[in-house]
Amino acid sequence: MPLKKWAKAPYIITLPTGEQRTVYIGGRERWAIEELRKAGPKGRTGREALGPRWAAYIWKAKHLHGIPIADAWEPHEGEHPGRHKRWFLDCDIRPATPAQEVQA
């Protein structure tokens, strides 16, 4: 049976203190974390065609899975000027191999 692309998978979180732990994330929260990983230090916003539920996926990753994610408000122009949040990973997070998962 093939695995779903965003099935629950282990990730190793390394905090700035060097502390490590394993979290298991899947679905849209996993997709959101991968988008933040791809974005690197510049981070991502919901305005970047990621969808209206982006903030909910980030909230779940932060509060349900305990993944350190920082945010900052920034202004934007356009038809409806205002401000939006930009999110950044506040840790190093990488997919875990089976060997790492046991050690973490």
PDB file of N, CA and C in Angstrom:
ATOM      1  N   MET A   1       0.848  -1.180   0.000  1.00  0.00           N
ATOM      2  CA  MET A   1       0.000   0.000   0.000  1.00  0.00           C
ATOM      3  C   MET A   1       0.895   1.244   0.000  1.00  0.00           C
ATOM      4  N   PRO A   2       0.709   2.169  -0.936  1.00  0.00           N
ATOM      5  CA  PRO A   2       1.553   3.364  -0.975  1.00  0.00           C
ATOM      6  C   PRO A   2       1.249   4.302   0.189  1.00  0.00           C
ATOM      7  N   LEU A   3       2.297   4.974   0.659  1.00  0.00           N
ATOM      8  CA  LEU A   3       2.130   5.940   1.737  1.00  0.00           C
ATOM      9  C   LEU A   3       1.596   7.253   1.186  1.00  0.00           C
ATOM     10  N   LYS A   4       0.814   7.948   1.987  1.00  0.00           N
ATOM     11  CA  LYS A   4       0.350   9.265   1.596  1.00  0.00           C
ATOM     12  C   LYS A   4       1.517  10.231   1.641  1.00  0.00           C
ATOM     13  N   LYS A   5       1.532  11.197   0.727  1.00  0.00           N
ATOM     14  CA  LYS A   5       2.639  12.143   0.641  1.00  0.00           C
ATOM     15  C   LYS A   5       2.857  12.878   1.954  1.00  0.00           C
ATOM     16  N   TRP A   6       1.802  13.268   2.642  1.00  0.00           N
ATOM     17  CA  TRP A   6       1.934  14.028   3.876  1.00  0.00           C
ATOM     18  C   TRP A   6       1.527  13.209   5.099  1.00  0.00           C
ATOM     19  N   ALA A   7       1.806  11.901   5.050  1.00  0.00           N
ATOM     20  CA  ALA A   7       1.524  11.040   6.199  1.00  0.00           C
ATOM     21  C   ALA A   7       2.365  11.477   7.392  1.00  0.00           C
ATOM     22  N   LYS A   8       1.937  11.107   8.578  1.00  0.00           N
ATOM     23  CA  LYS A   8       2.666  11.457   9.791  1.00  0.00           C
ATOM     24  C   LYS A   8       4.073  10.875   9.719  1.00  0.00           C
ATOM     25  N   ALA A   9       5.065  11.712  10.059  1.00  0.00           N
ATOM     26  CA  ALA A   9       6.465  11.301   9.987  1.00  0.00           C
ATOM     27  C   ALA A   9       7.251  11.953  11.129  1.00  0.00           C
ATOM     28  N   PRO A  10       8.353  11.319  11.543  1.00  0.00           N
ATOM     29  CA  PRO A  10       9.161  11.902  12.617  1.00  0.00           C
ATOM     30  C   PRO A  10      10.091  12.994  12.104  1.00  0.00           C
ATOM     31  N   TYR A  11      10.226  14.042  12.906  1.00  0.00           N
ATOM     32  CA  TYR A  11      11.150  15.139  12.637  1.00  0.00           C
ATOM     33  C   TYR A  11      11.973  15.378  13.891  1.00  0.00           C
ATOM     34  N   ILE A  12      13.244  15.696  13.702  1.00  0.00           N
ATOM     35  CA  ILE A  12      14.121  16.056  14.815  1.00  0.00           C
ATOM     36  C   ILE A  12      14.168  17.574  14.902  1.00  0.00           C
ATOM     37  N   ILE A  13      13.824  18.098  16.075  1.00  0.00           N
ATOM     38  CA  ILE A  13      13.918  19.536  16.342  1.00  0.00           C
ATOM     39  C   ILE A  13      15.190  19.764  17.153  1.00  0.00           C
ATOM     40  N   THR A  14      16.024  20.698  16.690  1.00  0.00           N
ATOM     41  CA  THR A  14      17.193  21.110  17.453  1.00  0.00           C
ATOM     42  C   THR A  14      17.005  22.572  17.821  1.00  0.00           C
ATOM     43  N   LEU A  15      16.907  22.834  19.108  1.00  0.00           N
ATOM     44  CA  LEU A  15      16.726  24.191  19.613  1.00  0.00           C
ATOM     45  C   LEU A  15      18.054  24.937  19.610  1.00  0.00           C
ATOM     46  N   PRO A  16      18.042  26.262  19.696  1.00  0.00           N
ATOM     47  CA  PRO A  16      19.294  27.024  19.745  1.00  0.00           C
ATOM     48  C   PRO A  16      20.203  26.608  20.912  1.00  0.00           C
ATOM     49  N   THR A  17      19.628  26.031  21.969  1.00  0.00           N
ATOM     50  CA  THR A  17      20.413  25.563  23.119  1.00  0.00           C
ATOM     51  C   THR A  17      21.126  24.251  22.827  1.00  0.00           C
ATOM     52  N   GLY A  18      20.787  23.603  21.712  1.00  0.00           N
ATOM     53  CA  GLY A  18      21.368  22.309  21.371  1.00  0.00           C
ATOM     54  C   GLY A  18      20.484  21.140  21.776  1.00  0.00           C
ATOM     55  N   GLU A  19      19.450  21.416  22.568  1.00  0.00           N
ATOM     56  CA  GLU A  19      18.520  20.360  22.985  1.00  0.00           C
ATOM     57  C   GLU A  19      17.794  19.824  21.755  1.00  0.00           C
ATOM     58  N   GLN A  20      17.612  18.504  21.720  1.00  0.00           N
ATOM     59  CA  GLN A  20      16.914  17.874  20.601  1.00  0.00           C
ATOM     60  C   GLN A  20      15.729  17.071  21.101  1.00  0.00           C
ATOM     61  N   ARG A  21      14.709  16.996  20.245  1.00  0.00           N
ATOM     62  CA  ARG A  21      13.576  16.129  20.525  1.00  0.00           C
ATOM     63  C   ARG A  21      12.929  15.725  19.213  1.00  0.00           C
ATOM     64  N   THR A  22      12.144  14.664  19.265  1.00  0.00           N
ATOM     65  CA  THR A  22      11.447  14.159  18.089  1.00  0.00           C
ATOM     66  C   THR A  22       9.975  14.512  18.177  1.00  0.00           C
ATOM     67  N   VAL A  23       9.421  14.991  17.071  1.00  0.00           N
ATOM     68  CA  VAL A  23       7.977  15.239  16.969  1.00  0.00           C
ATOM     69  C   VAL A  23       7.464  14.476  15.754  1.00  0.00           C
ATOM     70  N   TYR A  24       6.218  14.109  15.792  1.00  0.00           N
ATOM     71  CA  TYR A  24       5.584  13.407  14.679  1.00  0.00           C
ATOM     72  C   TYR A  24       4.515  14.325  14.116  1.00  0.00           C
ATOM     73  N   ILE A  25       4.692  14.721  12.870  1.00  0.00           N
ATOM     74  CA  ILE A  25       3.733  15.623  12.250  1.00  0.00           C
ATOM     75  C   ILE A  25       3.306  15.084  10.893  1.00  0.00           C
ATOM     76  N   GLY A  26       2.088  15.394  10.524  1.00  0.00           N
ATOM     77  CA  GLY A  26       1.564  14.943   9.243  1.00  0.00           C
ATOM     78  C   GLY A  26       0.549  15.938   8.714  1.00  0.00           C
ATOM     79  N   GLY A  27       0.035  15.651   7.563  1.00  0.00           N
ATOM     80  CA  GLY A  27      -1.011  16.467   6.955  1.00  0.00           C
ATOM     81  C   GLY A  27      -0.552  17.867   6.620  1.00  0.00           C
ATOM     82  N   ARG A  28      -1.474  18.799   6.747  1.00  0.00           N
ATOM     83  CA  ARG A  28      -1.188  20.187   6.382  1.00  0.00           C
ATOM     84  C   ARG A  28      -0.147  20.827   7.297  1.00  0.00           C
ATOM     85  N   GLU A  29      -0.067  20.385   8.562  1.00  0.00           N
ATOM     86  CA  GLU A  29       0.968  20.935   9.442  1.00  0.00           C
ATOM     87  C   GLU A  29       2.358  20.536   8.938  1.00  0.00           C
ATOM     88  N   ARG A  30       2.484  19.304   8.480  1.00  0.00           N
ATOM     89  CA  ARG A  30       3.770  18.866   7.915  1.00  0.00           C
ATOM     90  C   ARG A  30       4.085  19.661   6.653  1.00  0.00           C
ATOM     91  N   TRP A  31       3.092  19.862   5.814  1.00  0.00           N
ATOM     92  CA  TRP A  31       3.282  20.657   4.597  1.00  0.00           C
ATOM     93  C   TRP A  31       3.746  22.063   4.953  1.00  0.00           C
ATOM     94  N   ALA A  32       3.115  22.690   5.963  1.00  0.00           N
ATOM     95  CA  ALA A  32       3.487  24.049   6.369  1.00  0.00           C
ATOM     96  C   ALA A  32       4.933  24.092   6.875  1.00  0.00           C
ATOM     97  N   ILE A  33       5.327  23.101   7.649  1.00  0.00           N
ATOM     98  CA  ILE A  33       6.718  23.054   8.141  1.00  0.00           C
ATOM     99  C   ILE A  33       7.678  22.914   6.968  1.00  0.00           C
ATOM    100  N   GLU A  34       7.353  22.089   5.997  1.00  0.00           N
ATOM    101  CA  GLU A  34       8.218  21.944   4.822  1.00  0.00           C
ATOM    102  C   GLU A  34       8.312  23.260   4.048  1.00  0.00           C
ATOM    103  N   GLU A  35       7.205  23.997   3.962  1.00  0.00           N
ATOM    104  CA  GLU A  35       7.240  25.303   3.296  1.00  0.00           C
ATOM    105  C   GLU A  35       8.152  26.271   4.050  1.00  0.00           C
ATOM    106  N   LEU A  36       8.093  26.266   5.381  1.00  0.00           N
ATOM    107  CA  LEU A  36       8.983  27.124   6.169  1.00  0.00           C
ATOM    108  C   LEU A  36      10.437  26.683   6.029  1.00  0.00           C
ATOM    109  N   ARG A  37      10.670  25.390   5.962  1.00  0.00           N
ATOM    110  CA  ARG A  37      12.048  24.894   5.767  1.00  0.00           C
ATOM    111  C   ARG A  37      12.587  25.367   4.422  1.00  0.00           C
ATOM    112  N   LYS A  38      11.766  25.274   3.369  1.00  0.00           N
ATOM    113  CA  LYS A  38      12.194  25.723   2.031  1.00  0.00           C
ATOM    114  C   LYS A  38      12.465  27.224   2.006  1.00  0.00           C
ATOM    115  N   ALA A  39      11.664  27.985   2.745  1.00  0.00           N
ATOM    116  CA  ALA A  39      11.799  29.450   2.737  1.00  0.00           C
ATOM    117  C   ALA A  39      13.071  29.917   3.441  1.00  0.00           C
ATOM    118  N   GLY A  40      13.555  29.134   4.384  1.00  0.00           N
ATOM    119  CA  GLY A  40      14.774  29.516   5.103  1.00  0.00           C
ATOM    120  C   GLY A  40      14.551  30.756   5.952  1.00  0.00           C
ATOM    121  N   PRO A  41      15.594  31.589   6.093  1.00  0.00           N
ATOM    122  CA  PRO A  41      15.511  32.734   6.991  1.00  0.00           C
ATOM    123  C   PRO A  41      14.514  33.816   6.569  1.00  0.00           C
ATOM    124  N   LYS A  42      14.131  33.855   5.284  1.00  0.00           N
ATOM    125  CA  LYS A  42      13.175  34.896   4.870  1.00  0.00           C
ATOM    126  C   LYS A  42      11.752  34.596   5.340  1.00  0.00           C
ATOM    127  N   GLY A  43      11.447  33.351   5.692  1.00  0.00           N
ATOM    128  CA  GLY A  43      10.125  32.998   6.189  1.00  0.00           C
ATOM    129  C   GLY A  43       9.059  33.024   5.110  1.00  0.00           C
ATOM    130  N   ARG A  44       7.805  32.851   5.525  1.00  0.00           N
ATOM    131  CA  ARG A  44       6.664  32.828   4.595  1.00  0.00           C
ATOM    132  C   ARG A  44       5.500  33.574   5.195  1.00  0.00           C
ATOM    133  N   THR A  45       4.618  34.047   4.323  1.00  0.00           N
ATOM    134  CA  THR A  45       3.368  34.668   4.755  1.00  0.00           C
ATOM    135  C   THR A  45       2.211  33.924   4.109  1.00  0.00           C
ATOM    136  N   GLY A  46       1.034  34.126   4.633  1.00  0.00           N
ATOM    137  CA  GLY A  46      -0.163  33.535   4.040  1.00  0.00           C
ATOM    138  C   GLY A  46      -0.529  34.178   2.714  1.00  0.00           C
ATOM    139  N   ARG A  47      -0.024  35.392   2.450  1.00  0.00           N
ATOM    140  CA  ARG A  47      -0.315  36.095   1.199  1.00  0.00           C
ATOM    141  C   ARG A  47       0.412  35.486   0.003  1.00  0.00           C
ATOM    142  N   GLU A  48       1.345  34.624   0.237  1.00  0.00           N
ATOM    143  CA  GLU A  48       2.151  34.052  -0.848  1.00  0.00           C
ATOM    144  C   GLU A  48       1.473  32.837  -1.469  1.00  0.00           C
ATOM    145  N   ALA A  49       0.180  32.947  -1.706  1.00  0.00           N
ATOM    146  CA  ALA A  49      -0.609  31.906  -2.381  1.00  0.00           C
ATOM    147  C   ALA A  49      -0.539  30.562  -1.661  1.00  0.00           C
ATOM    148  N   LEU A  50      -0.470  30.601  -0.333  1.00  0.00           N
ATOM    149  CA  LEU A  50      -0.428  29.355   0.429  1.00  0.00           C
ATOM    150  C   LEU A  50      -1.801  28.956   0.947  1.00  0.00           C
ATOM    151  N   GLY A  51      -2.765  29.830   0.807  1.00  0.00           N
ATOM    152  CA  GLY A  51      -4.122  29.476   1.176  1.00  0.00           C
ATOM    153  C   GLY A  51      -4.611  30.154   2.442  1.00  0.00           C
ATOM    154  N   PRO A  52      -5.926  30.216   2.578  1.00  0.00           N
ATOM    155  CA  PRO A  52      -6.524  30.933   3.703  1.00  0.00           C
ATOM    156  C   PRO A  52      -6.345  30.236   5.043  1.00  0.00           C
ATOM    157  N   ARG A  53      -6.019  28.968   5.066  1.00  0.00           N
ATOM    158  CA  ARG A  53      -5.890  28.230   6.321  1.00  0.00           C
ATOM    159  C   ARG A  53      -4.449  28.184   6.834  1.00  0.00           C
ATOM    160  N   TRP A  54      -3.528  28.867   6.150  1.00  0.00           N
ATOM    161  CA  TRP A  54      -2.101  28.847   6.499  1.00  0.00           C
ATOM    162  C   TRP A  54      -1.878  29.149   7.977  1.00  0.00           C
ATOM    163  N   ALA A  55      -2.513  30.194   8.504  1.00  0.00           N
ATOM    164  CA  ALA A  55      -2.326  30.574   9.909  1.00  0.00           C
ATOM    165  C   ALA A  55      -2.760  29.441  10.841  1.00  0.00           C
ATOM    166  N   ALA A  56      -3.795  28.723  10.488  1.00  0.00           N
ATOM    167  CA  ALA A  56      -4.255  27.599  11.317  1.00  0.00           C
ATOM    168  C   ALA A  56      -3.228  26.477  11.336  1.00  0.00           C
ATOM    169  N   TYR A  57      -2.608  26.197  10.188  1.00  0.00           N
ATOM    170  CA  TYR A  57      -1.588  25.140  10.147  1.00  0.00           C
ATOM    171  C   TYR A  57      -0.388  25.525  11.000  1.00  0.00           C
ATOM    172  N   ILE A  58       0.000  26.794  10.942  1.00  0.00           N
ATOM    173  CA  ILE A  58       1.125  27.274  11.753  1.00  0.00           C
ATOM    174  C   ILE A  58       0.765  27.202  13.231  1.00  0.00           C
ATOM    175  N   TRP A  59      -0.458  27.613  13.583  1.00  0.00           N
ATOM    176  CA  TRP A  59      -0.886  27.573  14.982  1.00  0.00           C
ATOM    177  C   TRP A  59      -0.803  26.146  15.521  1.00  0.00           C
ATOM    178  N   LYS A  60      -1.313  25.186  14.741  1.00  0.00           N
ATOM    179  CA  LYS A  60      -1.273  23.786  15.184  1.00  0.00           C
ATOM    180  C   LYS A  60       0.157  23.290  15.326  1.00  0.00           C
ATOM    181  N   ALA A  61       1.026  23.636  14.385  1.00  0.00           N
ATOM    182  CA  ALA A  61       2.427  23.211  14.476  1.00  0.00           C
ATOM    183  C   ALA A  61       3.069  23.758  15.745  1.00  0.00           C
ATOM    184  N   LYS A  62       2.776  25.027  16.066  1.00  0.00           N
ATOM    185  CA  LYS A  62       3.344  25.652  17.260  1.00  0.00           C
ATOM    186  C   LYS A  62       2.752  25.097  18.543  1.00  0.00           C
ATOM    187  N   HIS A  63       1.433  25.089  18.629  1.00  0.00           N
ATOM    188  CA  HIS A  63       0.772  24.826  19.903  1.00  0.00           C
ATOM    189  C   HIS A  63       0.440  23.357  20.154  1.00  0.00           C
ATOM    190  N   LEU A  64       0.178  22.592  19.135  1.00  0.00           N
ATOM    191  CA  LEU A  64      -0.122  21.172  19.337  1.00  0.00           C
ATOM    192  C   LEU A  64       1.135  20.303  19.268  1.00  0.00           C
ATOM    193  N   HIS A  65       2.098  20.716  18.424  1.00  0.00           N
ATOM    194  CA  HIS A  65       3.314  19.923  18.256  1.00  0.00           C
ATOM    195  C   HIS A  65       4.523  20.543  18.952  1.00  0.00           C
ATOM    196  N   GLY A  66       4.394  21.774  19.423  1.00  0.00           N
ATOM    197  CA  GLY A  66       5.486  22.423  20.152  1.00  0.00           C
ATOM    198  C   GLY A  66       6.669  22.816  19.293  1.00  0.00           C
ATOM    199  N   ILE A  67       6.448  23.082  18.021  1.00  0.00           N
ATOM    200  CA  ILE A  67       7.538  23.472  17.128  1.00  0.00           C
ATOM    201  C   ILE A  67       7.777  24.978  17.280  1.00  0.00           C
ATOM    202  N   PRO A  68       9.004  25.391  17.620  1.00  0.00           N
ATOM    203  CA  PRO A  68       9.280  26.817  17.776  1.00  0.00           C
ATOM    204  C   PRO A  68       9.199  27.562  16.433  1.00  0.00           C
ATOM    205  N   ILE A  69       8.216  28.436  16.326  1.00  0.00           N
ATOM    206  CA  ILE A  69       8.021  29.245  15.122  1.00  0.00           C
ATOM    207  C   ILE A  69       7.847  30.686  15.582  1.00  0.00           C
ATOM    208  N   ALA A  70       8.664  31.584  15.039  1.00  0.00           N
ATOM    209  CA  ALA A  70       8.578  33.006  15.369  1.00  0.00           C
ATOM    210  C   ALA A  70       7.725  33.696  14.312  1.00  0.00           C
ATOM    211  N   ASP A  71       7.224  34.887  14.653  1.00  0.00           N
ATOM    212  CA  ASP A  71       6.446  35.645  13.675  1.00  0.00           C
ATOM    213  C   ASP A  71       6.707  37.133  13.854  1.00  0.00           C
ATOM    214  N   ALA A  72       6.411  37.880  12.802  1.00  0.00           N
ATOM    215  CA  ALA A  72       6.551  39.338  12.829  1.00  0.00           C
ATOM    216  C   ALA A  72       5.482  39.928  11.924  1.00  0.00           C
ATOM    217  N   TRP A  73       4.910  41.048  12.350  1.00  0.00           N
ATOM    218  CA  TRP A  73       3.943  41.760  11.522  1.00  0.00           C
ATOM    219  C   TRP A  73       4.693  42.618  10.509  1.00  0.00           C
ATOM    220  N   GLU A  74       4.158  42.688   9.291  1.00  0.00           N
ATOM    221  CA  GLU A  74       4.751  43.565   8.274  1.00  0.00           C
ATOM    222  C   GLU A  74       3.643  44.183   7.441  1.00  0.00           C
ATOM    223  N   PRO A  75       3.862  45.420   6.972  1.00  0.00           N
ATOM    224  CA  PRO A  75       2.844  46.086   6.156  1.00  0.00           C
ATOM    225  C   PRO A  75       2.826  45.525   4.734  1.00  0.00           C
ATOM    226  N   HIS A  76       1.686  45.670   4.069  1.00  0.00           N
ATOM    227  CA  HIS A  76       1.606  45.300   2.655  1.00  0.00           C
ATOM    228  C   HIS A  76       0.698  46.287   1.938  1.00  0.00           C
ATOM    229  N   GLU A  77       0.949  46.451   0.665  1.00  0.00           N
ATOM    230  CA  GLU A  77       0.162  47.339  -0.196  1.00  0.00           C
ATOM    231  C   GLU A  77      -0.837  46.493  -0.970  1.00  0.00           C
ATOM    232  N   GLY A  78      -1.374  47.047  -2.015  1.00  0.00           N
ATOM    233  CA  GLY A  78      -2.303  46.308  -2.860  1.00  0.00           C
ATOM    234  C   GLY A  78      -3.714  46.844  -2.758  1.00  0.00           C
ATOM    235  N   GLU A  79      -4.649  46.079  -3.276  1.00  0.00           N
ATOM    236  CA  GLU A  79      -6.048  46.496  -3.302  1.00  0.00           C
ATOM    237  C   GLU A  79      -6.597  46.719  -1.886  1.00  0.00           C
ATOM    238  N   HIS A  80      -6.144  45.913  -0.941  1.00  0.00           N
ATOM    239  CA  HIS A  80      -6.578  46.031   0.455  1.00  0.00           C
ATOM    240  C   HIS A  80      -5.337  46.152   1.339  1.00  0.00           C
ATOM    241  N   PRO A  81      -4.720  47.348   1.376  1.00  0.00           N
ATOM    242  CA  PRO A  81      -3.484  47.488   2.151  1.00  0.00           C
ATOM    243  C   PRO A  81      -3.728  47.251   3.645  1.00  0.00           C
ATOM    244  N   GLY A  82      -2.703  46.825   4.290  1.00  0.00           N
ATOM    245  CA  GLY A  82      -2.796  46.543   5.719  1.00  0.00           C
ATOM    246  C   GLY A  82      -1.506  45.917   6.200  1.00  0.00           C
ATOM    247  N   ARG A  83      -1.624  44.909   7.007  1.00  0.00           N
ATOM    248  CA  ARG A  83      -0.434  44.197   7.472  1.00  0.00           C
ATOM    249  C   ARG A  83      -0.761  42.718   7.609  1.00  0.00           C
ATOM    250  N   HIS A  84       0.262  41.923   7.578  1.00  0.00           N
ATOM    251  CA  HIS A  84       0.111  40.481   7.731  1.00  0.00           C
ATOM    252  C   HIS A  84       1.309  39.945   8.502  1.00  0.00           C
ATOM    253  N   LYS A  85       1.206  38.693   8.907  1.00  0.00           N
ATOM    254  CA  LYS A  85       2.303  38.071   9.637  1.00  0.00           C
ATOM    255  C   LYS A  85       3.219  37.334   8.672  1.00  0.00           C
ATOM    256  N   ARG A  86       4.478  37.323   9.047  1.00  0.00           N
ATOM    257  CA  ARG A  86       5.483  36.491   8.391  1.00  0.00           C
ATOM    258  C   ARG A  86       5.970  35.524   9.457  1.00  0.00           C
ATOM    259  N   TRP A  87       6.017  34.226   9.118  1.00  0.00           N
ATOM    260  CA  TRP A  87       6.447  33.198  10.059  1.00  0.00           C
ATOM    261  C   TRP A  87       7.817  32.660   9.683  1.00  0.00           C
ATOM    262  N   PHE A  88       8.613  32.345  10.712  1.00  0.00           N
ATOM    263  CA  PHE A  88       9.976  31.825  10.547  1.00  0.00           C
ATOM    264  C   PHE A  88      10.167  30.647  11.493  1.00  0.00           C
ATOM    265  N   LEU A  89      10.895  29.651  11.057  1.00  0.00           N
ATOM    266  CA  LEU A  89      11.269  28.584  11.992  1.00  0.00           C
ATOM    267  C   LEU A  89      12.261  29.156  12.992  1.00  0.00           C
ATOM    268  N   ASP A  90      12.043  28.890  14.261  1.00  0.00           N
ATOM    269  CA  ASP A  90      12.916  29.376  15.325  1.00  0.00           C
ATOM    270  C   ASP A  90      13.728  28.209  15.893  1.00  0.00           C
ATOM    271  N   CYS A  91      14.025  27.242  15.029  1.00  0.00           N
ATOM    272  CA  CYS A  91      14.779  26.052  15.400  1.00  0.00           C
ATOM    273  C   CYS A  91      15.260  25.399  14.112  1.00  0.00           C
ATOM    274  N   ASP A  92      16.082  24.388  14.263  1.00  0.00           N
ATOM    275  CA  ASP A  92      16.446  23.563  13.117  1.00  0.00           C
ATOM    276  C   ASP A  92      15.541  22.342  13.182  1.00  0.00           C
ATOM    277  N   ILE A  93      14.847  22.040  12.114  1.00  0.00           N
ATOM    278  CA  ILE A  93      13.958  20.878  12.092  1.00  0.00           C
ATOM    279  C   ILE A  93      14.198  20.121  10.799  1.00  0.00           C
ATOM    280  N   ARG A  94      14.428  18.831  10.939  1.00  0.00           N
ATOM    281  CA  ARG A  94      14.743  17.980   9.789  1.00  0.00           C
ATOM    282  C   ARG A  94      14.022  16.641   9.915  1.00  0.00           C
ATOM    283  N   PRO A  95      13.666  16.047   8.775  1.00  0.00           N
ATOM    284  CA  PRO A  95      13.092  14.704   8.840  1.00  0.00           C
ATOM    285  C   PRO A  95      14.086  13.745   9.506  1.00  0.00           C
ATOM    286  N   ALA A  96      13.567  12.863  10.335  1.00  0.00           N
ATOM    287  CA  ALA A  96      14.422  11.921  11.048  1.00  0.00           C
ATOM    288  C   ALA A  96      14.530  10.613  10.283  1.00  0.00           C
ATOM    289  N   THR A  97      15.708  10.037  10.318  1.00  0.00           N
ATOM    290  CA  THR A  97      15.872   8.680   9.800  1.00  0.00           C
ATOM    291  C   THR A  97      15.482   7.727  10.928  1.00  0.00           C
ATOM    292  N   PRO A  98      15.194   6.465  10.639  1.00  0.00           N
ATOM    293  CA  PRO A  98      14.831   5.532  11.731  1.00  0.00           C
ATOM    294  C   PRO A  98      15.903   5.467  12.830  1.00  0.00           C
ATOM    295  N   ALA A  99      17.165   5.532  12.475  1.00  0.00           N
ATOM    296  CA  ALA A  99      18.242   5.484  13.488  1.00  0.00           C
ATOM    297  C   ALA A  99      18.208   6.716  14.377  1.00  0.00           C
ATOM    298  N   GLN A 100      18.004   7.895  13.799  1.00  0.00           N
ATOM    299  CA  GLN A 100      17.958   9.143  14.572  1.00  0.00           C
ATOM    300  C   GLN A 100      16.743   9.150  15.491  1.00  0.00           C
ATOM    301  N   GLU A 101      15.649   8.635  14.998  1.00  0.00           N
ATOM    302  CA  GLU A 101      14.404   8.654  15.766  1.00  0.00           C
ATOM    303  C   GLU A 101      14.574   7.913  17.080  1.00  0.00           C
ATOM    304  N   VAL A 102      15.279   6.792  17.061  1.00  0.00           N
ATOM    305  CA  VAL A 102      15.500   6.007  18.271  1.00  0.00           C
ATOM    306  C   VAL A 102      16.413   6.738  19.232  1.00  0.00           C
ATOM    307  N   GLN A 103      17.446   7.430  18.712  1.00  0.00           N
ATOM    308  CA  GLN A 103      18.427   8.112  19.542  1.00  0.00           C
ATOM    309  C   GLN A 103      17.883   9.385  20.151  1.00  0.00           C
ATOM    310  N   ALA A 104      16.954  10.055  19.475  1.00  0.00           N
ATOM    311  CA  ALA A 104      16.484  11.364  19.940  1.00  0.00           C
ATOM    312  C   ALA A 104      15.639  11.257  21.188  1.00  0.00           C
TER     313      ALA A 104
END
